[in-house]
mmCIF file of C-alpha atoms in Angstrom:
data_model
loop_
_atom_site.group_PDB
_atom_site.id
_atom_site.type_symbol
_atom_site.label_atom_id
_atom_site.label_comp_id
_atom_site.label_asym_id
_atom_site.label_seq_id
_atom_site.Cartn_x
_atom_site.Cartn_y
_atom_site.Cartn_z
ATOM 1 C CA UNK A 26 9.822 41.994 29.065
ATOM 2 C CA UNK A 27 12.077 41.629 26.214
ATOM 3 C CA UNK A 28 15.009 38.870 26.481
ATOM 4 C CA UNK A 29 18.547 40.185 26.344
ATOM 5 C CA UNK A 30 21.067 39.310 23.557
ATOM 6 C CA UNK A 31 22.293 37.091 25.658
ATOM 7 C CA UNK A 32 19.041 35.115 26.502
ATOM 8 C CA UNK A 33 18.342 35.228 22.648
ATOM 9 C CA UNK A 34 21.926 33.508 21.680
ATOM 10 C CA UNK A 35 20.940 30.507 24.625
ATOM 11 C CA UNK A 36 17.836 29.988 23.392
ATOM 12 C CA UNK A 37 18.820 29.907 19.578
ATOM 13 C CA UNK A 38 21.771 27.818 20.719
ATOM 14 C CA UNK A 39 19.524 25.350 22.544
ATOM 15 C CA UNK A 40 17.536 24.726 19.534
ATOM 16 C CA UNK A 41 20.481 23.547 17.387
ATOM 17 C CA UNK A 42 22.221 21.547 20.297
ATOM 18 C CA UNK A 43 19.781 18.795 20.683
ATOM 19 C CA UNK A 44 20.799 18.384 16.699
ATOM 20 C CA UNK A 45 24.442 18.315 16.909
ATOM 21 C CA UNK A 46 25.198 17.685 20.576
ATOM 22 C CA UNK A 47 28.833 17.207 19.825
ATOM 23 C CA UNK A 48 29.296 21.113 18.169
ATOM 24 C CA UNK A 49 32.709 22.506 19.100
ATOM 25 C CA UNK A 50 31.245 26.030 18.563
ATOM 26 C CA UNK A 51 29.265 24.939 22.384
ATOM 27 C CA UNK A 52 31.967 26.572 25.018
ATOM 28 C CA UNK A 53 32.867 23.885 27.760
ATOM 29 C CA UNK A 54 30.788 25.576 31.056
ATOM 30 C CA UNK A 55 28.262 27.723 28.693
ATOM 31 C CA UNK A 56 24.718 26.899 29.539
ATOM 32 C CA UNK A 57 24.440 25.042 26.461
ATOM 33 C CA UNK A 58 26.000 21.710 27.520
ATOM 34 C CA UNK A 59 24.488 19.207 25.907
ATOM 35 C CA UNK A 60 22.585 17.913 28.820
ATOM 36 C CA UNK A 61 20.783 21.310 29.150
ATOM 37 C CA UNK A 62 19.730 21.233 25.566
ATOM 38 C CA UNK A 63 16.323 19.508 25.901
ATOM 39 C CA UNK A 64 13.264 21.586 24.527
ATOM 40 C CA UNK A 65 10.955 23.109 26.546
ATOM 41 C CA UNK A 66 7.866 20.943 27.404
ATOM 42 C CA UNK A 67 9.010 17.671 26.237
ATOM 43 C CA UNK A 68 7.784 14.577 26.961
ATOM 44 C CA UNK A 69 7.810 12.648 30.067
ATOM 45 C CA UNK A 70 9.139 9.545 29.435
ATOM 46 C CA UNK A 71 12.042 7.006 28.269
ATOM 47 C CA UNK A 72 15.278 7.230 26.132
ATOM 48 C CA UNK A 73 15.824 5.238 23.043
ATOM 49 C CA UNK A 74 18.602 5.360 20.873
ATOM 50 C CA UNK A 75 18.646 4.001 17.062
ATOM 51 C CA UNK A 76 21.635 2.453 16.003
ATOM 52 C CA UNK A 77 21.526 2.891 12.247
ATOM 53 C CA UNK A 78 18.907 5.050 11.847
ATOM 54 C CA UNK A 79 19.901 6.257 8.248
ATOM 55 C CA UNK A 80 19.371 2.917 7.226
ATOM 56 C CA UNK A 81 16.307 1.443 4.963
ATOM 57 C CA UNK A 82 14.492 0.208 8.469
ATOM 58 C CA UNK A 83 16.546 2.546 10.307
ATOM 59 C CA UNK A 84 14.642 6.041 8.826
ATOM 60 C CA UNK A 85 10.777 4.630 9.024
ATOM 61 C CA UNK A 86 11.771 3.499 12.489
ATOM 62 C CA UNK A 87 12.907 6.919 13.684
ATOM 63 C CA UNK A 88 9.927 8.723 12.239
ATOM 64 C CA UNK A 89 7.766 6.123 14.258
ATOM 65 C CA UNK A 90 9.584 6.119 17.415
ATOM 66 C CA UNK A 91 9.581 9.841 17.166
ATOM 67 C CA UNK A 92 6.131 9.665 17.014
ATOM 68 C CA UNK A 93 5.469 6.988 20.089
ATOM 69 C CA UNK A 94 3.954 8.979 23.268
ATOM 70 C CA UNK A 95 6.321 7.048 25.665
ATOM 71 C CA UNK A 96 9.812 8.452 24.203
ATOM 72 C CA UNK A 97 11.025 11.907 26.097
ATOM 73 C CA UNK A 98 14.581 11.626 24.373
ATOM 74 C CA UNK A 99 15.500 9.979 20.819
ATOM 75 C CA UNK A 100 18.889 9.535 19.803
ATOM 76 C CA UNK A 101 19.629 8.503 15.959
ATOM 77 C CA UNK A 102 23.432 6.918 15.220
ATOM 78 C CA UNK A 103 24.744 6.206 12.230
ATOM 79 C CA UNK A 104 28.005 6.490 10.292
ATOM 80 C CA UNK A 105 26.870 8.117 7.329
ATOM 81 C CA UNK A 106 23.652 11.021 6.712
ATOM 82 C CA UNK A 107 22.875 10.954 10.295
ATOM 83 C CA UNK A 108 22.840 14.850 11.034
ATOM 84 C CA UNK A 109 20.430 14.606 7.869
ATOM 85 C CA UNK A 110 17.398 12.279 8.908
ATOM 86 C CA UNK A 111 17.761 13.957 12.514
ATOM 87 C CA UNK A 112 17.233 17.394 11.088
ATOM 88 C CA UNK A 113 14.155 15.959 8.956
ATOM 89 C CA UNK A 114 13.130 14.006 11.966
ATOM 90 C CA UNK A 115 13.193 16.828 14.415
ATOM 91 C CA UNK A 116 10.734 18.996 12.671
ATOM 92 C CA UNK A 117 7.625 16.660 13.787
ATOM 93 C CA UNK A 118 5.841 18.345 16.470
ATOM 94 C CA UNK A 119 5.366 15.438 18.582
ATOM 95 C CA UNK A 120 6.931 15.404 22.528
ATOM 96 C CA UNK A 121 10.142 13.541 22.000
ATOM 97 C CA UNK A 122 13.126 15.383 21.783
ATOM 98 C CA UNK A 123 15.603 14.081 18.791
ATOM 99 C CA UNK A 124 19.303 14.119 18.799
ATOM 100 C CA UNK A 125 22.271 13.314 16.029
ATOM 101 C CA UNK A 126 25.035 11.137 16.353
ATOM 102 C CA UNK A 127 27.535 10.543 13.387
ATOM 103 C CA UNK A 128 30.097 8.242 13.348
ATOM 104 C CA UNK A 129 32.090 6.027 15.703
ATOM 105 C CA UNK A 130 33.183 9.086 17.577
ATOM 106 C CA UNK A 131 30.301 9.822 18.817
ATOM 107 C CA UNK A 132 28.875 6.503 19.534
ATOM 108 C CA UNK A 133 29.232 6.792 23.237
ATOM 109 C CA UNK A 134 27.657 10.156 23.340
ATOM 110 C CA UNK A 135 24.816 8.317 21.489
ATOM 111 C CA UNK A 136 24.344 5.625 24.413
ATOM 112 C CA UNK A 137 24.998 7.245 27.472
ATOM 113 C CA UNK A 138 21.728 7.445 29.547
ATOM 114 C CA UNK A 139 19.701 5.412 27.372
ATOM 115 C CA UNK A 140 16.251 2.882 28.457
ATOM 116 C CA UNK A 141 16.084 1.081 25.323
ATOM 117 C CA UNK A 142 18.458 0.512 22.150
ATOM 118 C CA UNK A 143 17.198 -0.503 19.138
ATOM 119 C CA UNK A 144 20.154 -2.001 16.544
ATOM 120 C CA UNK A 145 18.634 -2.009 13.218
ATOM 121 C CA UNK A 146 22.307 -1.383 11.538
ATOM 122 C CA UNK A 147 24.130 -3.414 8.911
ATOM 123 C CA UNK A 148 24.357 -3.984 5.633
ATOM 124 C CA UNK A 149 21.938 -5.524 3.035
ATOM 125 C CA UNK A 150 23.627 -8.592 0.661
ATOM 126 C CA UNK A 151 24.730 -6.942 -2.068
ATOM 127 C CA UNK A 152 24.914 -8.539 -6.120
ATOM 128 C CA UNK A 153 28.565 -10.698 -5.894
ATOM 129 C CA UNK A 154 28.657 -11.074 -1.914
ATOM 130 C CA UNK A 155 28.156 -14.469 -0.645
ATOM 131 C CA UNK A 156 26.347 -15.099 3.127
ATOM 132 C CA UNK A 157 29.149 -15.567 4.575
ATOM 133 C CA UNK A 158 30.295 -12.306 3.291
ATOM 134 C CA UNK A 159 27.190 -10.767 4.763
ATOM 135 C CA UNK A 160 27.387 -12.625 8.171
ATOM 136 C CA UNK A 161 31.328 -10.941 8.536
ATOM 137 C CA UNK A 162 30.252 -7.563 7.845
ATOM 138 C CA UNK A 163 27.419 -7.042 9.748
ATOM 139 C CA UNK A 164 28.604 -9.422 12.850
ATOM 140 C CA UNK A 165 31.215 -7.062 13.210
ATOM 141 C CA UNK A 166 29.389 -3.720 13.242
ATOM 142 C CA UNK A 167 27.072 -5.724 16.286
ATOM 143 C CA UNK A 168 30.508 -6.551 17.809
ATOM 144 C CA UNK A 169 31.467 -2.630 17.939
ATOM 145 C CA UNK A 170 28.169 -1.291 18.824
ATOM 146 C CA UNK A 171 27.416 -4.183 21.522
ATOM 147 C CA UNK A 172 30.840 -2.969 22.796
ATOM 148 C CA UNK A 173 29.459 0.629 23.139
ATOM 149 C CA UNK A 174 26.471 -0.570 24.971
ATOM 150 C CA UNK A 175 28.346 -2.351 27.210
ATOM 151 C CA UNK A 176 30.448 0.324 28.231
ATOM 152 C CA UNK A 177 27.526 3.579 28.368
ATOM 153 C CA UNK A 178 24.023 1.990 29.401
ATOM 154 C CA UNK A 179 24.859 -1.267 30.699
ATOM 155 C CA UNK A 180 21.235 -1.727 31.832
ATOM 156 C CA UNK A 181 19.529 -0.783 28.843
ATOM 157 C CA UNK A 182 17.197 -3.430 26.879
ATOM 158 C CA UNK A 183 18.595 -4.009 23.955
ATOM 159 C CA UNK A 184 16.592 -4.804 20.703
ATOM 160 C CA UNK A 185 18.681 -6.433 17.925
ATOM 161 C CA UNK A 186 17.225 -6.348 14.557
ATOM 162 C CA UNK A 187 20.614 -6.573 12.451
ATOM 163 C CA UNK A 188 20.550 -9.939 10.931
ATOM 164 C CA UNK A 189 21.111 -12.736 10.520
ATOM 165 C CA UNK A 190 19.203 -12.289 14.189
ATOM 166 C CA UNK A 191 19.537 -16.101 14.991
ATOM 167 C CA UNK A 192 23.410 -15.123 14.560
ATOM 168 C CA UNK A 193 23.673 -11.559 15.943
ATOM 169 C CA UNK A 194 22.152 -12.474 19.126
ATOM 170 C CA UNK A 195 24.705 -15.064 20.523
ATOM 171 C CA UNK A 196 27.177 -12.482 19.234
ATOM 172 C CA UNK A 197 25.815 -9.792 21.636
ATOM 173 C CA UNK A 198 25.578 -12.543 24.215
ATOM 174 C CA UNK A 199 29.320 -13.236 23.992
ATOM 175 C CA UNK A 200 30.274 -9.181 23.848
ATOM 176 C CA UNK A 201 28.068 -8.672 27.460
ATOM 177 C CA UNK A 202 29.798 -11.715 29.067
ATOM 178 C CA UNK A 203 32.949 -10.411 27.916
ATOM 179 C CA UNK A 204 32.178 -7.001 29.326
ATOM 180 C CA UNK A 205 30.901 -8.841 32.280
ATOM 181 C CA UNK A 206 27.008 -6.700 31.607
ATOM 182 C CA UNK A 207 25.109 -9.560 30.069
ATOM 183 C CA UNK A 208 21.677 -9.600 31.139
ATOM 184 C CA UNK A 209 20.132 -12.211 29.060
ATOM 185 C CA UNK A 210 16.703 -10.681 30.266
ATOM 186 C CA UNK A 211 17.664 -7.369 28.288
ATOM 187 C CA UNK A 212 18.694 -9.152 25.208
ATOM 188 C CA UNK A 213 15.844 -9.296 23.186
ATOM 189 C CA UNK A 214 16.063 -10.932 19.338
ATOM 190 C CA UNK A 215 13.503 -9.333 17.072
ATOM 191 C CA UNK A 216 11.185 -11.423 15.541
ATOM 192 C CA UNK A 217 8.386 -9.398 15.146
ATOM 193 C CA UNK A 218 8.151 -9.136 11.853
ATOM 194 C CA UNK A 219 7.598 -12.908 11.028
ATOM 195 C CA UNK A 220 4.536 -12.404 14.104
ATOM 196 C CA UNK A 221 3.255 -9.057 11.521
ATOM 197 C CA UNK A 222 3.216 -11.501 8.328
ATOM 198 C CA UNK A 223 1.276 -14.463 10.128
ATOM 199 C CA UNK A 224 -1.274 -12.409 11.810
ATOM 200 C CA UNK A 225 -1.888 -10.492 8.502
ATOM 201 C CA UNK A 226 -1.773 -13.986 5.973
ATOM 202 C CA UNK A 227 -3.583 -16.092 8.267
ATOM 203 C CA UNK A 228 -6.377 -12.795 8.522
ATOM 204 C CA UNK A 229 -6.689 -13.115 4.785
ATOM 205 C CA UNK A 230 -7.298 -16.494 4.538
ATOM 206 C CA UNK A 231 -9.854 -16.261 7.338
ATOM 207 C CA UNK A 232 -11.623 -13.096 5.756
ATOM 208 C CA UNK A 233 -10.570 -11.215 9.469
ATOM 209 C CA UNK A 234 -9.818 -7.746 10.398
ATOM 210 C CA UNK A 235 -5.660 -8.774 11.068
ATOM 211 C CA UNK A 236 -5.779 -6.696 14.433
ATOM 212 C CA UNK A 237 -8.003 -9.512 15.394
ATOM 213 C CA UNK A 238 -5.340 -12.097 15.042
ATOM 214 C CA UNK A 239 -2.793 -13.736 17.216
ATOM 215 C CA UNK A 240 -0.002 -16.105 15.924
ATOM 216 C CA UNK A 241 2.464 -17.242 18.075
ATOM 217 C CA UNK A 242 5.673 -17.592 15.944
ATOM 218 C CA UNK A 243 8.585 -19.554 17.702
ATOM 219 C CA UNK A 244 12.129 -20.590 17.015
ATOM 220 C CA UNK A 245 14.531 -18.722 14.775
ATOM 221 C CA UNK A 246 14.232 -15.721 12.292
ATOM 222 C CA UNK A 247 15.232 -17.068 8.916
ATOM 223 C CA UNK A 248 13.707 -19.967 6.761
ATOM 224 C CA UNK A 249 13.027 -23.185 8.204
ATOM 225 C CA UNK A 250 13.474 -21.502 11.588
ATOM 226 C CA UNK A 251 10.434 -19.274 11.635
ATOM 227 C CA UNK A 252 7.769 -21.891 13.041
ATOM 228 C CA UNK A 253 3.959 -20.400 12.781
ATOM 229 C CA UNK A 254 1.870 -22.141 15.654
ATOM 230 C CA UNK A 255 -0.997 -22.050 13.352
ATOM 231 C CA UNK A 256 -2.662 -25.066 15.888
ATOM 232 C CA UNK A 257 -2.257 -22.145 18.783
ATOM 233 C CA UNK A 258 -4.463 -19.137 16.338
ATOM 234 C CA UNK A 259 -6.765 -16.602 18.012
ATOM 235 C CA UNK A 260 -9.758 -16.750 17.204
ATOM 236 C CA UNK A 261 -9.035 -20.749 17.680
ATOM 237 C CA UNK A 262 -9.666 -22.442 13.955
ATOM 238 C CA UNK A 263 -8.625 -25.356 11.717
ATOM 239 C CA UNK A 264 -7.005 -25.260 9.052
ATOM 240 C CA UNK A 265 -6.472 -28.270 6.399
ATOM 241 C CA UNK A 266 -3.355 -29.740 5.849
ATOM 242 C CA UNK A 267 -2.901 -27.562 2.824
ATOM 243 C CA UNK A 268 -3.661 -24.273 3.881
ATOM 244 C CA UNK A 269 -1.106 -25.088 6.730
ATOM 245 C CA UNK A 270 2.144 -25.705 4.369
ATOM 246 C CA UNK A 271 0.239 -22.702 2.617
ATOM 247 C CA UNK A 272 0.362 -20.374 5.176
ATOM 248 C CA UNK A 273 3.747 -21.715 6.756
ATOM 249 C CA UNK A 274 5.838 -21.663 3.520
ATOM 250 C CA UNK A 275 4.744 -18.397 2.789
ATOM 251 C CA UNK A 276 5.408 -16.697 6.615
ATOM 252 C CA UNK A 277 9.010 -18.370 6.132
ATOM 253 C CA UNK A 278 9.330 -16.642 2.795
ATOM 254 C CA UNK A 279 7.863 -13.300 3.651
ATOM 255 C CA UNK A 280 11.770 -11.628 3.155
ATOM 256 C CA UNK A 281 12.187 -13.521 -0.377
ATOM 257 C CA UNK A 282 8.460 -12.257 -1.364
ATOM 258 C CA UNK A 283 9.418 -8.556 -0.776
ATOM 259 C CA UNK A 284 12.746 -8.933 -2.294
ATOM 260 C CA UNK A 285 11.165 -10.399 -5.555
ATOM 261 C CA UNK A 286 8.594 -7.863 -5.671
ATOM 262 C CA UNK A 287 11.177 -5.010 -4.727
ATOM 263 C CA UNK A 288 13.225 -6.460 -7.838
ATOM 264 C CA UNK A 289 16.499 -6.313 -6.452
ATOM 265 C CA UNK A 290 16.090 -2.497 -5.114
ATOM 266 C CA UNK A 291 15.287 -3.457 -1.327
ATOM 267 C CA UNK A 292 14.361 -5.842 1.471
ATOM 268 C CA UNK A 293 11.289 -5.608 3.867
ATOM 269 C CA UNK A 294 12.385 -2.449 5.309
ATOM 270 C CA UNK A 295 9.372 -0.639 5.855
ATOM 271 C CA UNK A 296 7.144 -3.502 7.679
ATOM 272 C CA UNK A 297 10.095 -4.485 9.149
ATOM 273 C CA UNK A 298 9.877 -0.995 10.789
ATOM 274 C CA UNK A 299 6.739 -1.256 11.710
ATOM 275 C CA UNK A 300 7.039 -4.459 13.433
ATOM 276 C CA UNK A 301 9.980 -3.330 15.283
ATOM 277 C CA UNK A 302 8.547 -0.540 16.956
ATOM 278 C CA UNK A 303 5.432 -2.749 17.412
ATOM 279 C CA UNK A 304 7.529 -4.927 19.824
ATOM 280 C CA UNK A 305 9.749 -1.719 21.218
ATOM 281 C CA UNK A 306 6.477 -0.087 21.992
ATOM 282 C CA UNK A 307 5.160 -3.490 24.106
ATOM 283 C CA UNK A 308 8.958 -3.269 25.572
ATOM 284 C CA UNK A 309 8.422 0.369 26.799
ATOM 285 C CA UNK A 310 5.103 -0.948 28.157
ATOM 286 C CA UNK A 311 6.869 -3.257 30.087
ATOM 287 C CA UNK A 312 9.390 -0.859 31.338
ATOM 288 C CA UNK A 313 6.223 1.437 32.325
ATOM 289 C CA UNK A 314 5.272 -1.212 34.711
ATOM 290 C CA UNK A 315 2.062 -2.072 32.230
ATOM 291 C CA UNK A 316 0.250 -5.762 33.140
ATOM 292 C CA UNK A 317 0.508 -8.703 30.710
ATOM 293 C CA UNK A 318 2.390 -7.466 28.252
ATOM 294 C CA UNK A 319 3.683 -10.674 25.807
ATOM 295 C CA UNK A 320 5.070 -10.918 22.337
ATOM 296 C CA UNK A 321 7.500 -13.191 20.712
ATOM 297 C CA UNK A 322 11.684 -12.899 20.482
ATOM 298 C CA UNK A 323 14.578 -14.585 20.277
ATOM 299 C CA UNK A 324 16.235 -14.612 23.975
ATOM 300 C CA UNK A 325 17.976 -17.038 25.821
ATOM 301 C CA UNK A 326 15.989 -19.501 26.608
ATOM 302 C CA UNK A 327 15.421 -23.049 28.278
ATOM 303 C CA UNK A 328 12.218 -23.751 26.329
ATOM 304 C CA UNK A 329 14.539 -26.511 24.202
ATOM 305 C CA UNK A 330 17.904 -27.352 24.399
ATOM 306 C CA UNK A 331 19.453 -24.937 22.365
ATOM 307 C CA UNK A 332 20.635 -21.653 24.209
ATOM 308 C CA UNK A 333 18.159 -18.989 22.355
ATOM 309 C CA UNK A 334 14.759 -19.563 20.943
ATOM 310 C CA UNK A 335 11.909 -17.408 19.887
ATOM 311 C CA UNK A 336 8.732 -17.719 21.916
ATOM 312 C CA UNK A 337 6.553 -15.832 23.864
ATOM 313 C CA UNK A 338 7.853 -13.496 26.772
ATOM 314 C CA UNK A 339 6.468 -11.423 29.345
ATOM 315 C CA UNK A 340 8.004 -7.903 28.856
ATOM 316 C CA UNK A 341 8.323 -6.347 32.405
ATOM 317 C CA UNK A 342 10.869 -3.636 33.566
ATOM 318 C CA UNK A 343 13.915 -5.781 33.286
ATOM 319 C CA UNK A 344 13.109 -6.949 30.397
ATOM 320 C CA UNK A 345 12.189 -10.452 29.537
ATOM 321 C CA UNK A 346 10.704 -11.743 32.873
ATOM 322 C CA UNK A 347 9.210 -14.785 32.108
ATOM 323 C CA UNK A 348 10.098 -17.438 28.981
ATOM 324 C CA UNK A 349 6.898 -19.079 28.244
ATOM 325 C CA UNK A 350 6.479 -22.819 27.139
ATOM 326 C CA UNK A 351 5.789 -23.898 23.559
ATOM 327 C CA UNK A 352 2.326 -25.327 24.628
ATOM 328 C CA UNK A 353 0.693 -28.424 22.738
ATOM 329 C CA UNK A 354 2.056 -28.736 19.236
ATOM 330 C CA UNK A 355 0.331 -30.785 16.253
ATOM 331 C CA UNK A 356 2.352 -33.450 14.367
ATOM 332 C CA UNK A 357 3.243 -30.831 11.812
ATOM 333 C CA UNK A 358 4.655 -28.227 14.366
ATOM 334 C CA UNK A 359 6.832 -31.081 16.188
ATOM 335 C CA UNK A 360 8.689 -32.210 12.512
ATOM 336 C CA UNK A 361 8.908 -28.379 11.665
ATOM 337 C CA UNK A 362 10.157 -27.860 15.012
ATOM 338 C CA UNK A 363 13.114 -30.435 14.640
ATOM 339 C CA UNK A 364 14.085 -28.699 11.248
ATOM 340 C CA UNK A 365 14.317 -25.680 12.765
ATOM 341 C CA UNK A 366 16.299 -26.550 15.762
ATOM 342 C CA UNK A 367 18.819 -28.192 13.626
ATOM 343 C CA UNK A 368 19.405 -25.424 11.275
ATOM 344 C CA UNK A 369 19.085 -22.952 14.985
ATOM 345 C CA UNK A 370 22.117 -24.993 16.332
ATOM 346 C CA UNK A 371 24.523 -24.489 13.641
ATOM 347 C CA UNK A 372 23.540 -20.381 13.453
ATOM 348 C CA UNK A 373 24.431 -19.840 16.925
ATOM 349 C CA UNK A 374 27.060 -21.274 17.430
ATOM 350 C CA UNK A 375 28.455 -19.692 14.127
ATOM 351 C CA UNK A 376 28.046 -16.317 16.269
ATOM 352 C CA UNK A 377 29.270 -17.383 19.651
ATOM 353 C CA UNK A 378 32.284 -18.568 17.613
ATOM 354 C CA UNK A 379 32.864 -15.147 15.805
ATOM 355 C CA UNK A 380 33.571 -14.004 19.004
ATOM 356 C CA UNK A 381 35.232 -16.464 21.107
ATOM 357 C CA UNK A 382 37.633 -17.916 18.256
#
């Protein structure tokens, strides 16, 4: 039976929708609302929102998300060129169905409904800007979106990439309490990418496939902050005193080795990518319900005195269930431990200040 015109200019209309939901061409009370714009046969599953996705991590991590089995709905914010990656994004014939957001506008349209946002935005240091330039910027685009979050999908987890993370995180701390939503079980630091870099240098210097490797990095996300556990490796092994500063030095300096070999025209933007939806994949697991599922960020935390710290978590459906202890620590990992807690202290409470002062 052949469709009518009508049936034709619905289904045409559905097609473009889920690309630009907010299209004042859509009649208020036709059937093409934007909530009745999902393709047919997509994907059971959750609904994760990018926050940046035109970005240098923000594009690999769309095209990975959009390929993860667990995603039903994937909606991609940015302020500039987001209609454009969506559009490119779209066209891969995997089950999640991919929306565009652009600018502030439409941020709440963005969040509303959403399982899991992932915050890769901000701004890379540019030639001429100092850190504290850097830290203004992008701790006020967190501010704004954290904001958004707060008001739309209260209950989401959130995963904050923007950095500096050690900062950003106490900022969206302060927003949630503020907005009286803060779950500090659904505020999840990521860290991954320091976790990517161990398992992968300590692989090469044990001749191992990296898949086989577990290091548990702990503490911060910058510098002296990222702590290896190189005592705590699996497959369990010793290392000598200098292939520990080795392999610690160069874990802390992963960011500064891809910037020098990037020459000034990037960061680590596409492992960064990778490890992010690494860790947003275990957190989907956990929302599934899955067993056991455990992987390092930067939550609040009672682990040490400070108020966040990366270690291990259990990822469960509300998020961060269970903060695990450090474990046994060599003399090495309790002296790099005190230098990173030092240099912790004074990065959160520069965020928790942005806000409350």
């Amino acid at each position: 039976m052949k469709p009518s015109s009508t049936e034709v200019h619905q289904r045409i209309s559905r097609i473009s929708a889920h690309l630009y939901p907010s299209n004042p061409q859509m009649g208020e009370g036709s059937m093409l609302e934007r909530a009745n714009c999902r393709a047919k046969g997509g994907a059971p599953g959750f609904k994760v929102a990018i926050l940046g996705a035109a970005g240098g991590i923000g594009q690999p991590l769309a095209m990975l998300m959009k390929i993860n089995p667990l995603v039903s709905v994937l909606h991609l914010y940015d302020v500039v060129n987001a209609p454009g990656v969506t559009a490119d994004i779209s066209h891969m014939d995997t089950g999640a169905v991919v929306r565009g957001f652009l600018g502030q506008s439409q941020l709440e349209d963005a969040l509303t409904g959403m399982d899991l946002v992932i915050i890769p935005a901000g701004i890379p240091r540019k030639p001429g800007m100092t850190r504290d330039d850097l830290f203004k910027i992008n701790a006020g685009i967190v501010r704004t979106l954290c904001e958004g979050i707060a008001k739309c999908c209260p209950n989401a987890i959130v995963n904050l990439i923007s950095n500096p993370v050690n900062s950003t995180v106490p900022i969206a701390a302060e927003v949630f309490k503020k907005a009286g939503t803060y779950d500090p079980k659904k505020l999840l630091g990521v860290t991954s990418l320091d976790v990517v870099r161990a398992n992968t240098f300590v692989a090469e210097v044990l001749g191992l496939d990296p898949r086989e490797v577990e290091v548990p990095v702990v503490g911060g996300h910058a510098g002296v902050t990222i702590l290896p556990l190189l005592s705590q490796v699996k497959p369990p092994c010793s290392f000598t005193q200098e292939e520990t500063e080795y392999l610690t030095k160069r874990i802390q300096d992963g960011g500064t080795e891809v910037v020098e070999a990037k020459k000034g025209a990037g960061s680590a933007t596409l492992s960064m990518a990778y490890a992010a939806v690494k860790f947003a994949d275990a957190c989907l697991k956990g929302l599934r319900g899955d067993a056991g599922v455990v992987a390092c960020a930067f939550v609040a935390s009672q682990v040490t005195e400070l108020p966040f710290f990366a270690s291990k978590v259990r990822l469960g459906r509300t998020g961060a269930e269970e903060v695990y202890q450090l474990g046994p620590l060599n003399e090495y990992e309790r002296i790099g431990l005190e230098k990173a807690k030092k240099e912790l202290a004074e990065s959160i409470q520069k965020g928790i200040s942005f806000i409350r002062n």
